[in-house]
Coordinates of C-alpha atoms in Angstrom, one line a residue:
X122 CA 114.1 126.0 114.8
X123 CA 111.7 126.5 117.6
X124 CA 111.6 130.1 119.3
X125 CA 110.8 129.6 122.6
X126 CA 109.3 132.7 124.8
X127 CA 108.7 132.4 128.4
X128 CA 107.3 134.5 130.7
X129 CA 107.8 137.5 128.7
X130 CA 106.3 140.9 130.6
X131 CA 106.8 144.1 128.7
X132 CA 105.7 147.5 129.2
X133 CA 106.6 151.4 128.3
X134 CA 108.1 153.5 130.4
X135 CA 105.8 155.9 132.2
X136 CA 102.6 153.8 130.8
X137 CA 101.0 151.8 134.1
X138 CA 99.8 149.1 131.1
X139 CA 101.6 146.1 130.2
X140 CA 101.4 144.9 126.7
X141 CA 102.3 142.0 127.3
X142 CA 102.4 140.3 130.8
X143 CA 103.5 137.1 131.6
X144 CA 103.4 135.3 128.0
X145 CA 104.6 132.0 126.7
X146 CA 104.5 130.8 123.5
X147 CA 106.4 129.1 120.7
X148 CA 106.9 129.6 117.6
X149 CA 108.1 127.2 114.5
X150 CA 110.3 129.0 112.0
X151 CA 109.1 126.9 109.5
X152 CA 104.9 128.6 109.8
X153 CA 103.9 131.4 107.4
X154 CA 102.7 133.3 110.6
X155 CA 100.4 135.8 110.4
X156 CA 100.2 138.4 113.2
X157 CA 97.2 140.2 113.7
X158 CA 95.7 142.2 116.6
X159 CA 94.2 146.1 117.2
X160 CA 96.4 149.2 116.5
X161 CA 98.5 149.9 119.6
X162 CA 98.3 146.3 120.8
X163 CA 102.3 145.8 120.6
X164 CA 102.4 144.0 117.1
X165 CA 105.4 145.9 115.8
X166 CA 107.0 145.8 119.8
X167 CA 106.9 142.2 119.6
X168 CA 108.9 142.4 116.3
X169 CA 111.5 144.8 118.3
X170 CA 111.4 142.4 121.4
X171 CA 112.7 139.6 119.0
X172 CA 115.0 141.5 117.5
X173 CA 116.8 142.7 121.0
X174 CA 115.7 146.7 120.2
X175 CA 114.1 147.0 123.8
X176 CA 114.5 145.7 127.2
X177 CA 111.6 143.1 128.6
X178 CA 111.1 140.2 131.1
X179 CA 110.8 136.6 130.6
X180 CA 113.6 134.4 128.4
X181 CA 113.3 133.6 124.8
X182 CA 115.3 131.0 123.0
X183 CA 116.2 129.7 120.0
X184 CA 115.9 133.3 117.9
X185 CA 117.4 132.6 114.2
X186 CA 119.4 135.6 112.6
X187 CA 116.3 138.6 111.8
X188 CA 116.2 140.4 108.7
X189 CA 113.1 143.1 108.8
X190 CA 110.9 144.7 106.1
X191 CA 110.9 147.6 105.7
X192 CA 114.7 148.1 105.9
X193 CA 116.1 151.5 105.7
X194 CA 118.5 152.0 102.4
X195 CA 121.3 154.5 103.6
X196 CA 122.0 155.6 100.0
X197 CA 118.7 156.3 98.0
X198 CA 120.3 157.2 94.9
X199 CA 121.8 153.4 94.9
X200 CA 120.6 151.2 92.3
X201 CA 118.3 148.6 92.4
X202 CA 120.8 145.4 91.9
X203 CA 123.1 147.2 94.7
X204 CA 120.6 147.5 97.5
X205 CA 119.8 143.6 96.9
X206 CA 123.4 142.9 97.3
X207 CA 123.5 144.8 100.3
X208 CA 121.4 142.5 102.3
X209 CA 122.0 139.1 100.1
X210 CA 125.7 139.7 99.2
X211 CA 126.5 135.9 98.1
X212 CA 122.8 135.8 95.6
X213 CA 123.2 134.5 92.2
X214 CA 122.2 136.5 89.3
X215 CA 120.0 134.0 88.4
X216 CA 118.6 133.8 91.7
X217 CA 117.4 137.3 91.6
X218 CA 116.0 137.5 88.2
X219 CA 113.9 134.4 89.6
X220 CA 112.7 136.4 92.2
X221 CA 112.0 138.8 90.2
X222 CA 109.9 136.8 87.4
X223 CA 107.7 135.9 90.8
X224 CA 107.3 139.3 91.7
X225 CA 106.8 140.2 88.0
X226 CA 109.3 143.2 88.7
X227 CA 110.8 144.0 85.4
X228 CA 114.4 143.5 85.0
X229 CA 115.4 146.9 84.6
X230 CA 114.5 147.9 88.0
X231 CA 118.0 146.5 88.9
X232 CA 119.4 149.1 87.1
X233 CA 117.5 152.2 88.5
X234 CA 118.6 154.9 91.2
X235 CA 116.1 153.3 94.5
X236 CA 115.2 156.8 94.9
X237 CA 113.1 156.9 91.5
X238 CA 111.5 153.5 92.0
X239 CA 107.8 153.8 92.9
X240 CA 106.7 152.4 96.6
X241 CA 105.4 149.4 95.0
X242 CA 109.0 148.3 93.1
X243 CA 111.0 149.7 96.3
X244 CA 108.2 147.0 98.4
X245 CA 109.3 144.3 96.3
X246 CA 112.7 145.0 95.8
X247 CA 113.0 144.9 99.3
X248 CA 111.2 141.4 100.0
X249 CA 113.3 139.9 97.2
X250 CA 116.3 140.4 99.5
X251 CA 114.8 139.0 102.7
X252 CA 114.5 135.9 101.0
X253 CA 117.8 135.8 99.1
X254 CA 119.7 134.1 101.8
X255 CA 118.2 131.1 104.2
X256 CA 120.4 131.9 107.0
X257 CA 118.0 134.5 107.4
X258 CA 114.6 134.5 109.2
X259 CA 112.2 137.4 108.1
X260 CA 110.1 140.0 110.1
X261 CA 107.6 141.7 107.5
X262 CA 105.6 144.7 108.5
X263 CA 103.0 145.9 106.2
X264 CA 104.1 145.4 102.9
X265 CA 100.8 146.0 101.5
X266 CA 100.6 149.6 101.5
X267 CA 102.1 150.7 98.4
X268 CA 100.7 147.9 96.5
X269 CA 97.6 148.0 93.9
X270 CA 95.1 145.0 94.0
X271 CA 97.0 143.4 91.7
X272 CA 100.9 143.7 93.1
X273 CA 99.1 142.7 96.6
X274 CA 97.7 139.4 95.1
X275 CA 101.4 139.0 93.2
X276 CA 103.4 139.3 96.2
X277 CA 100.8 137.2 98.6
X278 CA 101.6 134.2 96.2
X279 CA 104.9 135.1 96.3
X280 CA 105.2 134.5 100.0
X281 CA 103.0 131.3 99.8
X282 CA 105.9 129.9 97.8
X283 CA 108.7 130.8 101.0
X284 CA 108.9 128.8 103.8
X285 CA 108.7 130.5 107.3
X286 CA 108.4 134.3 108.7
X287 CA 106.0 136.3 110.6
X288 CA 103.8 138.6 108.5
X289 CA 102.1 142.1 110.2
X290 CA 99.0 142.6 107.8
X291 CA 95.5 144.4 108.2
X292 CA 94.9 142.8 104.5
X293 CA 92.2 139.9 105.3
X294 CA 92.6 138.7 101.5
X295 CA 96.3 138.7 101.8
X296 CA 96.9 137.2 105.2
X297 CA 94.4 134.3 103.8
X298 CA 96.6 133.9 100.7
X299 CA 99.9 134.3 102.3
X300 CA 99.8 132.9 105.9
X301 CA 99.0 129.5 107.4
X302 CA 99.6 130.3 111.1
X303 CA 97.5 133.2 112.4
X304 CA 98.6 134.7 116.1
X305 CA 96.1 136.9 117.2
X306 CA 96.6 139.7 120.3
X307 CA 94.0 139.8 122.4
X308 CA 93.0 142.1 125.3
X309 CA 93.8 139.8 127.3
X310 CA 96.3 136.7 125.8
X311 CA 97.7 135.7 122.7
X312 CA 96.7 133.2 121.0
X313 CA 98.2 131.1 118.2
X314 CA 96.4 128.7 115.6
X315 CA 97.6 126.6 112.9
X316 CA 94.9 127.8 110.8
X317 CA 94.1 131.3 107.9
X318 CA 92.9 134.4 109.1
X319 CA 89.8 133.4 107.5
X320 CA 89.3 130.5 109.5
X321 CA 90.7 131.9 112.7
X322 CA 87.8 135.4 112.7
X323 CA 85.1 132.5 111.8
X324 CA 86.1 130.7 115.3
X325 CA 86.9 134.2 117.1
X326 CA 83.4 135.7 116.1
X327 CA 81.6 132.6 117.4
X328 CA 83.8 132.8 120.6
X329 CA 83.2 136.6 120.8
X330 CA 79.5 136.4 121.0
X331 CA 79.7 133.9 123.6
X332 CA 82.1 135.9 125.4
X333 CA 80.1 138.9 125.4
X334 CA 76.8 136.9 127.0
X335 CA 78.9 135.7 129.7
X336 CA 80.9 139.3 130.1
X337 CA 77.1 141.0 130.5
X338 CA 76.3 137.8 133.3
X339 CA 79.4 138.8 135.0
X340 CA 79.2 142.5 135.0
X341 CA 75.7 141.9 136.6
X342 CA 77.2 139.3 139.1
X343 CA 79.9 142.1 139.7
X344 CA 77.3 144.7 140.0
X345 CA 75.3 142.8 142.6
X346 CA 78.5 141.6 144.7
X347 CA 79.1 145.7 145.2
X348 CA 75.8 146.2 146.1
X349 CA 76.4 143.3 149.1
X350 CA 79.5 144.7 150.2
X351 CA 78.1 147.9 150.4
X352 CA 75.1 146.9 152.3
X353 CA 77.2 145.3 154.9
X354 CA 79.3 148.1 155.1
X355 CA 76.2 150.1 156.1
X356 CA 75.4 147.5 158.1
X357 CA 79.0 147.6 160.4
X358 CA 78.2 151.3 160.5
X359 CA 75.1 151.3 162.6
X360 CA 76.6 148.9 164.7
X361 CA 79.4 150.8 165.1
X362 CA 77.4 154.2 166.2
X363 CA 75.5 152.4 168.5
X364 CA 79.2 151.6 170.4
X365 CA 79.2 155.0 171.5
X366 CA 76.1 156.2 172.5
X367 CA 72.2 155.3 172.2
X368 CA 69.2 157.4 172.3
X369 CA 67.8 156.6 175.6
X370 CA 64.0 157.6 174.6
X371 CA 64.1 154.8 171.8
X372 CA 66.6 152.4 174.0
X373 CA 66.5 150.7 177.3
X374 CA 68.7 152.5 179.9
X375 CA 71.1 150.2 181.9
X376 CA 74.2 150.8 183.4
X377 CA 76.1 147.6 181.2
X378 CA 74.4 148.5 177.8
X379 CA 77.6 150.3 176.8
X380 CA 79.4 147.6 177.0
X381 CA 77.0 145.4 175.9
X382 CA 76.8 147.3 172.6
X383 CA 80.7 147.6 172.0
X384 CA 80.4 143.8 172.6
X385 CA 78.1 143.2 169.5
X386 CA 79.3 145.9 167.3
X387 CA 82.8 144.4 167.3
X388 CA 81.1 141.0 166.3
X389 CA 79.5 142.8 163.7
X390 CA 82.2 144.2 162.7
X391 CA 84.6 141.6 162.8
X392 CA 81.3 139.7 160.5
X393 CA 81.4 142.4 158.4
X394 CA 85.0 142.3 157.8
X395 CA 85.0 138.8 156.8
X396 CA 82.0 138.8 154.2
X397 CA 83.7 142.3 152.7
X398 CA 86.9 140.0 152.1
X399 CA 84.4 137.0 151.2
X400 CA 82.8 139.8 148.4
X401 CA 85.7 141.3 147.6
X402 CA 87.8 137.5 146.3
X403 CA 84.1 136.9 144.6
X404 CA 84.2 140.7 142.5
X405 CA 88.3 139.1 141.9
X406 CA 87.2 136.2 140.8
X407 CA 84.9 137.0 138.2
X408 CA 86.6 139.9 136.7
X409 CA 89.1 137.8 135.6
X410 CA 87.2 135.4 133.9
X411 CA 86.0 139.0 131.8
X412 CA 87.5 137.5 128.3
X413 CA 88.6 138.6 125.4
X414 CA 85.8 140.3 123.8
X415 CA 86.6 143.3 121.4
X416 CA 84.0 145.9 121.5
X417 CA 83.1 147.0 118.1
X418 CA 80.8 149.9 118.9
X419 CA 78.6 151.1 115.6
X420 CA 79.7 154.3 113.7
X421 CA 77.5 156.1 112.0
X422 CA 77.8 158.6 109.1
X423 CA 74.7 161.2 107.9
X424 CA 75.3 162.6 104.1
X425 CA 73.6 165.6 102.3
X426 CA 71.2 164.9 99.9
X427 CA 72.0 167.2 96.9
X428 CA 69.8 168.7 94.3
X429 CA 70.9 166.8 91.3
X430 CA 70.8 163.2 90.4
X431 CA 73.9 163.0 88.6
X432 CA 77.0 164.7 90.6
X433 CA 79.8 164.0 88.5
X434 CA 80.7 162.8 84.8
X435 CA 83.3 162.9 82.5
X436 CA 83.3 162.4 79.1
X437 CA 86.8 161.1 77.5
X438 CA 88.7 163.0 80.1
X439 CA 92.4 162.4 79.8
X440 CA 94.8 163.6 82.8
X441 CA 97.9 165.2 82.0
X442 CA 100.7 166.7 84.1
X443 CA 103.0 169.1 83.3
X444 CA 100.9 168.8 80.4
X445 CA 101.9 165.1 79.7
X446 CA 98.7 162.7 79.6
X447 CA 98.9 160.2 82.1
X448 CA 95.9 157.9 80.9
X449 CA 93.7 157.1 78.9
X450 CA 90.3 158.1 78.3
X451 CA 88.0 158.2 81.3
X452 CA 84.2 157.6 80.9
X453 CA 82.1 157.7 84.3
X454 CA 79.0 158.9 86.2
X455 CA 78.9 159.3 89.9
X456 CA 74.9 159.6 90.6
X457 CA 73.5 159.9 94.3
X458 CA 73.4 156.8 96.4
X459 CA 76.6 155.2 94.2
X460 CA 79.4 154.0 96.2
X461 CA 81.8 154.1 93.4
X462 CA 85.2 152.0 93.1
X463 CA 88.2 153.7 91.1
X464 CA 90.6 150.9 90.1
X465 CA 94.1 150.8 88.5
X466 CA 97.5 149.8 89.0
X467 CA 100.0 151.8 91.2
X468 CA 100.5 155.4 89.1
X469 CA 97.7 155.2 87.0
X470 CA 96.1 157.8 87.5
X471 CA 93.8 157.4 90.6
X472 CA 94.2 159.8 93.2
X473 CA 95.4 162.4 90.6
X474 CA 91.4 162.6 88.9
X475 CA 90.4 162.8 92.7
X476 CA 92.2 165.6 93.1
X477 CA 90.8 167.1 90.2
X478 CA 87.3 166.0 91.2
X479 CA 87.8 168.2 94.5
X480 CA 89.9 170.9 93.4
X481 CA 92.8 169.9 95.9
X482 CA 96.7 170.4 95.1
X483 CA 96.3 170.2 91.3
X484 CA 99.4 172.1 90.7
X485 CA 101.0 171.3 87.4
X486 CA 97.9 169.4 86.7
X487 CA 95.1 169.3 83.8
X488 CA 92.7 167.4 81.4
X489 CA 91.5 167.2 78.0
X490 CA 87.9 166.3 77.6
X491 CA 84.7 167.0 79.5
X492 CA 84.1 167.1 83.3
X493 CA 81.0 167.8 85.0
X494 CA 80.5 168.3 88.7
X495 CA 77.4 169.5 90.5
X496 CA 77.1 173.4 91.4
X497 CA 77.6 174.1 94.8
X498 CA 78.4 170.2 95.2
X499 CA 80.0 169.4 98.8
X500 CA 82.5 166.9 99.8
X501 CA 84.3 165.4 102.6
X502 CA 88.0 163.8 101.7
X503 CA 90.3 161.3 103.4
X504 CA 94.0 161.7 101.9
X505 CA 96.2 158.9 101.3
X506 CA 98.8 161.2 103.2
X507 CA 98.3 162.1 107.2
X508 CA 101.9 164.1 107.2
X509 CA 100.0 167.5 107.3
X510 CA 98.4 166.3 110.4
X511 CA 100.1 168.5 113.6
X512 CA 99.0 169.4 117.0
X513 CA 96.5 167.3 118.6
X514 CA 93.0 165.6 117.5
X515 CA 91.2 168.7 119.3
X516 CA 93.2 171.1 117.1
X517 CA 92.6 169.0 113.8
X518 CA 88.7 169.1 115.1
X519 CA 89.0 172.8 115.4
X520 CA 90.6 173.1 111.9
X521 CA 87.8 171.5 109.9
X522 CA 85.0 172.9 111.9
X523 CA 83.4 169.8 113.2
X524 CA 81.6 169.2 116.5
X525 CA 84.3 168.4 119.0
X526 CA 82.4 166.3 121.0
X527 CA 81.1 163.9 118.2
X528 CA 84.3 163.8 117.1
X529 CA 86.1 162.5 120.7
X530 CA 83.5 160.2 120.8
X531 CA 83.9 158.2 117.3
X532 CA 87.6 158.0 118.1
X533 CA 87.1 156.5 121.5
X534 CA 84.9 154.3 119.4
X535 CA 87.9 153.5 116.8
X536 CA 90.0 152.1 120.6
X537 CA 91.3 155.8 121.4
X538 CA 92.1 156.8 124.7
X539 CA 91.9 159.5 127.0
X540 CA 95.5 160.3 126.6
X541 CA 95.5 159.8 123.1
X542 CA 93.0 162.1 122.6
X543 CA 95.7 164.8 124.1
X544 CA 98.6 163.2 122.4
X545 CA 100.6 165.3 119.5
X546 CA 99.2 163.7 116.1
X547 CA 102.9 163.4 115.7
X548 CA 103.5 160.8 118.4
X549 CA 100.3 158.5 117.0
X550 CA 100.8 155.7 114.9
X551 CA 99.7 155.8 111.1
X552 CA 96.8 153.5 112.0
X553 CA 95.9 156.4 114.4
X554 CA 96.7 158.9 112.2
X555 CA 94.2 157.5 109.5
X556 CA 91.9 157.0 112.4
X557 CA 91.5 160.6 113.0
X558 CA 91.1 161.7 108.9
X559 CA 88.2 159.1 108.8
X560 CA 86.5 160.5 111.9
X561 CA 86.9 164.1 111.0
X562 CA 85.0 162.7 107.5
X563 CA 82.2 161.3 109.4
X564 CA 81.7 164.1 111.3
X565 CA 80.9 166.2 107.9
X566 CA 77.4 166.2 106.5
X567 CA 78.6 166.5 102.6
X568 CA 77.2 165.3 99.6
X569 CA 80.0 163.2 98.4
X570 CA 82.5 161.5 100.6
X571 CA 86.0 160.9 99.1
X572 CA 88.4 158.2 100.1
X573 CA 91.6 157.8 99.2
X574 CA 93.0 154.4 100.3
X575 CA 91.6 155.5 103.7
X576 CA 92.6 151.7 105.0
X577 CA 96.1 151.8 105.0
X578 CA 97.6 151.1 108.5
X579 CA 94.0 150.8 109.6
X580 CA 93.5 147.5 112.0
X581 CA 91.0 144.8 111.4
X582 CA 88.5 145.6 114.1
X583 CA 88.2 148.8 112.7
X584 CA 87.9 147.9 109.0
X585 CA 84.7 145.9 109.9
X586 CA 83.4 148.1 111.6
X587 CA 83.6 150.6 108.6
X588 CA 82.5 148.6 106.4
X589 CA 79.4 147.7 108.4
X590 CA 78.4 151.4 108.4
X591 CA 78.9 152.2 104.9
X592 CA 76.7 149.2 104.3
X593 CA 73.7 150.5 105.6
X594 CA 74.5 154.3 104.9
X595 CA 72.7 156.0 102.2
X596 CA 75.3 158.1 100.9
X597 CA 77.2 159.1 97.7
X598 CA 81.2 157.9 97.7
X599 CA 84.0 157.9 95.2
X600 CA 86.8 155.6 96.6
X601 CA 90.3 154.5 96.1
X602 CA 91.2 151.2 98.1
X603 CA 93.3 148.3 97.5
X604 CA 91.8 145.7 100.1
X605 CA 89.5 143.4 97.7
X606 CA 87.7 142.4 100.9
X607 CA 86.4 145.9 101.6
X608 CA 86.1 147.0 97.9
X609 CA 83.9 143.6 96.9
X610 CA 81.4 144.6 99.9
X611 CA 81.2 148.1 99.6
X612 CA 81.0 148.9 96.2
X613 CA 78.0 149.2 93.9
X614 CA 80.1 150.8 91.1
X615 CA 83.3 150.7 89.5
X616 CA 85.9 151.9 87.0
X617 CA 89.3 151.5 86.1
X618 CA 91.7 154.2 85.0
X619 CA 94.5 152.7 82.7
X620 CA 97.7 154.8 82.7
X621 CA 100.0 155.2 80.3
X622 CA 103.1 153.5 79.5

C-alpha cells in the first residue's frame, strides 16, 4: 500500500508559521522508515495528521489502519497478557511467547499487574502488540527512552525483523540498525531516501557545507541588492524635491524650470519605481534559493579546577534501599579531566549511586562500604526527570542562580525562540524541557558535571552539537546515557554497576 500525500499545508492556530506547506510525498508501507528532523519541526504532528487527530490541507490517500506507540493502557493494574490482547485480540499464544523470546522479555511478564512492570518491559510489551496483527500499520514514537544499551540494541533487531512502519528516533545507532528509509524535515522541505540514517547525515553534511557557502554568497548578493534599492530610492528623492522648488542662487532662474523639473522628476521616478520592482523580484529570488542549512552554532562549557586529583572513589560500595542491597560491589575512581561512563542494565543501580554521589533525594537510601568525595567538591546535575520544571526558562534561570543572559543565549543556540523563551516550561516539549536542564548545567562553573541520561527526547542537531563541546572541554563528568553513539565518543572511562536479581 502506497500512502499518497498531496499538497498537504499545516499550521497551529495562532502561530503565523507553517510546518508544513505545500508537501507531497509518498510513502511505501512496506519501508522501515525512519523519521528524523529538529525538536518542534512537526515529527509527532505528522504522526497525528495520518492518523486524522487534527485538521490540515492537501489530500492523502491510501492510509492503512494506525496502531501508535506509545498507547495509553486505561487500566494500569491489568496484567501483562491482557493488555496484549487488548490491541491483538485474535494473537496466538504461541505467537506472543515468540515475540517475546525476540524481545528476550521473560515469560512471566504476562502475568504481572502493567503498573509494576519497569518502563523498559511496559516499552516492549507494548511493541509486541503493534506487531501482533498485520492488518495493522505502526506509528512508533521514541521507544528508546526507557531502554538500557542493551534492550535498545534488542528491540532495534527486533524491528529489523518486521516489515513496514515509521519510526521517531533521536537514537543514530538505533535508527541505523532498525530503519532502511530515512525521511528527514528540513527547514525548508522534506525529504525522503531509500537509504540509513548513517548514510543519509554522510550526504546531508556534504550538502550542508555546500549550502552554507552558497547561503553566505546570497546573503551578500541580498545585502548588496538593498543597498541598490536604497540608493535609488535616495536617488527619486532629490528628484522629487527639486519638483517643488530650487535654490535660485545655485540654479538657473527661468519662468518654465518648474515645469521642467516636475517633467524629469516624474521620469525619475517612474525609473526609480521600475528598478525598485526590478531589485525587489532579484532580493525574492535569491532568498528562496536560501536552503536547507541547519545552523549548529558551538556551545561552550567552562569547569572548576578543584584542589584534588582524585574527586571520588569507592571502595566495595554496595547500594541498598530500604536497606535492601541493590548491587553488587562497586569499585571506581573519578580523577579530574575523566569523562566517566556508568553502565548497567535498566534498575541496576545507576542513577541511584548518582544520587548518592550528590547528596540529592536519597530518601530510604544507603551503602555499605567506602565512599570518598572531595571536600568542598562542586557539581552541576542534569536529572533524568524535568517534571519539577514550572514557570518559565527565566524563572528556572532565576532559581539556580545563573547569568540570565548566557543562559537565553545557549538556548537560542539549542533552536529556541523568542516566544519560547516566555513560554510556561509546562507547554515545551520534553526535548525542550531537557534543553533547558542542559543549559542551566552549562551555565555553572562546577567541578564535576553530572548527567543523567541528559539525551532523552533531545534531537540530533543538538546531540552533535553536544558532543562536539564536551570533546574539546577539559572538564570532570560522571554520566549515565544509553545512546552508544554519544557514550563511545565521549567517554574516556567506564564502569558497570551489576544489580541484583
Amino acid at each position: 500500500m502506497m500512502i499518497d500525500i498531496k499538497n498537504l499545508t499545516f499550521g497551529y492556530d495562532g502561530s503565523d508559521v507553517l510546518l508544513f506547506d505545500d508537501v507531497n510525498l509518498i510513502i511505501d508501507t512496506t519501508w522501515k522508515l525512519g523519521l528524523i528532523g529538529r525538536n518542534g519541526r512537526g515529527k509527532s504532528t505528522f504522526f497525528k495528521i495520518l492518523r486524522g487527530e487534527v485538521d490540515y490541507g492537501g489530500h492523502i490517500s491510501g492510509l492503512p489502519q494506525f496502531i501508535s506507540f506509545p498507547f495509553d493502557v486505561e487500566d494500569e493494574y491489568e496484567l501483562g497478557g491482557d493488555v496484549i490482547r487488548t490491541i491483538a485480540p485474535n494473537a496466538e499464544d504461541w505467537e506472543i511467547r515468540r515475540e517475546m523470546n525476540y524481545l528476550e522479555l521473560p515469560e512471566e511478564t504476562l502475568y504481572k499487574p502493567y503498573c509494576i512492570l519497569s518502563g523498559g518491559e511496559k516499552t516492549k510489551l507494548q511493541l509486541i502488540s503493534l506487531f501482533l496483527d498485520d492488518y495493522y500499520f505502526p506509528l512508533i514514537d521514541e521507544p528508546t527512552n526507557h531502554l538500557d544499551e542493551h534492550g535498545r540494541e534488542v528491540t532495534a533487531n527486533y524491528l529489523k525483523r518486521k516489515n513496514g512502519f515509521i519510526l521517531i528516533s533521536h537514537d543514530r545507532n538505533f535508527l541505523d540498525l532498525a530503519t532502511d528509509h530515512t525521511m528527514a524535515i528540513n527547514k525548508t522541505n522534506i525529504e525522503i531516501c531509500p537509504v540509513s540514517f548513517s548514510t543519509w547525515w554522510e550526504q546531508n553534511e556534504i550538502k550542508e557545507k555546500y549550502e552554507a557557502v552558497q547561503n553566505e554568497r546570497l546573503k551578500k548578493d541580498i545585502a548588496r541588492l538593498r543597498e541598490s534599492e536604497k540608493q535609488v530610492e535616495r536617488w527619486s528623492n532629490i528628484s522629487e524635491s527639486k519638483k517643488i522648488g530650487f535654490d535660485p542662487t545655485k540654479t538657473e532662474k527661468q519662468t518654465s524650470r518648474r515645469a521642467w523639473e516636475g517633467a524629469k522628476a516624474k521620469k525619475t521616478m517612474g525609473l526609480a519605481k521600475n528598478l525598485e520592482r526590478r531589485y525587489e523580484n532579484k532580493i525574492e529570488e535569491k532568498t528562496s534559493l536560501l536552503k536547507n542549512h541547519e545552523n549548529r552554532e558551538a556551545l561552550k562549557i567552562t569547569g572548576k579546577p578543584h584542589h584534588s586529583d582524585l574527586l571520588i572513589k569507592t571502595t566495595n560500595l554496595v547500594l541498598k534501599y530500604d536497606n535492601m542491597p541493590i548491587c553488587e560491589p562497586i569499585n571506581l575512581e573519578i580523577r579530574q579531566g575523566d569523562k566517566f561512563s556508568i553502565k548497567g542494565t535498566n534498575g541496576c543501580g545507576k542513577s541511584t549511586f548518582l544520587k548518592l554521589i550528590t547528596a540529592k533525594d536519597q530518601e530510604n537510601l544507603s551503602y555499605d562500604g567506602e565512599l570518598l568525595i572531595a571536600s568542598n567538591l562542586t557539581h552541576s546535575l542534569v536529572k533524568q526527570d524535568t517534571s519539577f520544571l514550572t514557570g518559565t526558562p527565566r524563572d528556572y534561570a532565576f532559581d539556580i542562580l545563573v547569568d540570565e543572559p548566557r543562559f537565553k543565549s545557549i538556548l537560542r543556540k539549542m533552536g529556541f525562540s523568542k516566544d519560547n523563551l516566555e513560554q510556561d516550561m509546562n507547554s515545551l516539549s520534553e526535548g525542550q524541557k531537557k534543553c533547558i536542564l542542559i543549559a542551566g548545567s552549562l551555565c555553572q562553573e562546577s567541578n564535576i558535571y553530572i548527567w543523567d541520561e541528559p539525551l532523552n527526547f533531545v534531537d540530533i542537531y543538538i546531540r552533535q552539537t553536544i558532543e562536539e563541546m564536551l570533546e574539546d572541554a577539559d572538564i570532570t563528568m560522571a554520566f549515565i546515557e544509553h545512546d552508544k553513539a554519544f557514550t563511545d565518543k565521549i567517554a574516556s572511562k567506564s564502569t558497570k554497576i551489576i544489580g541484583l536479581q
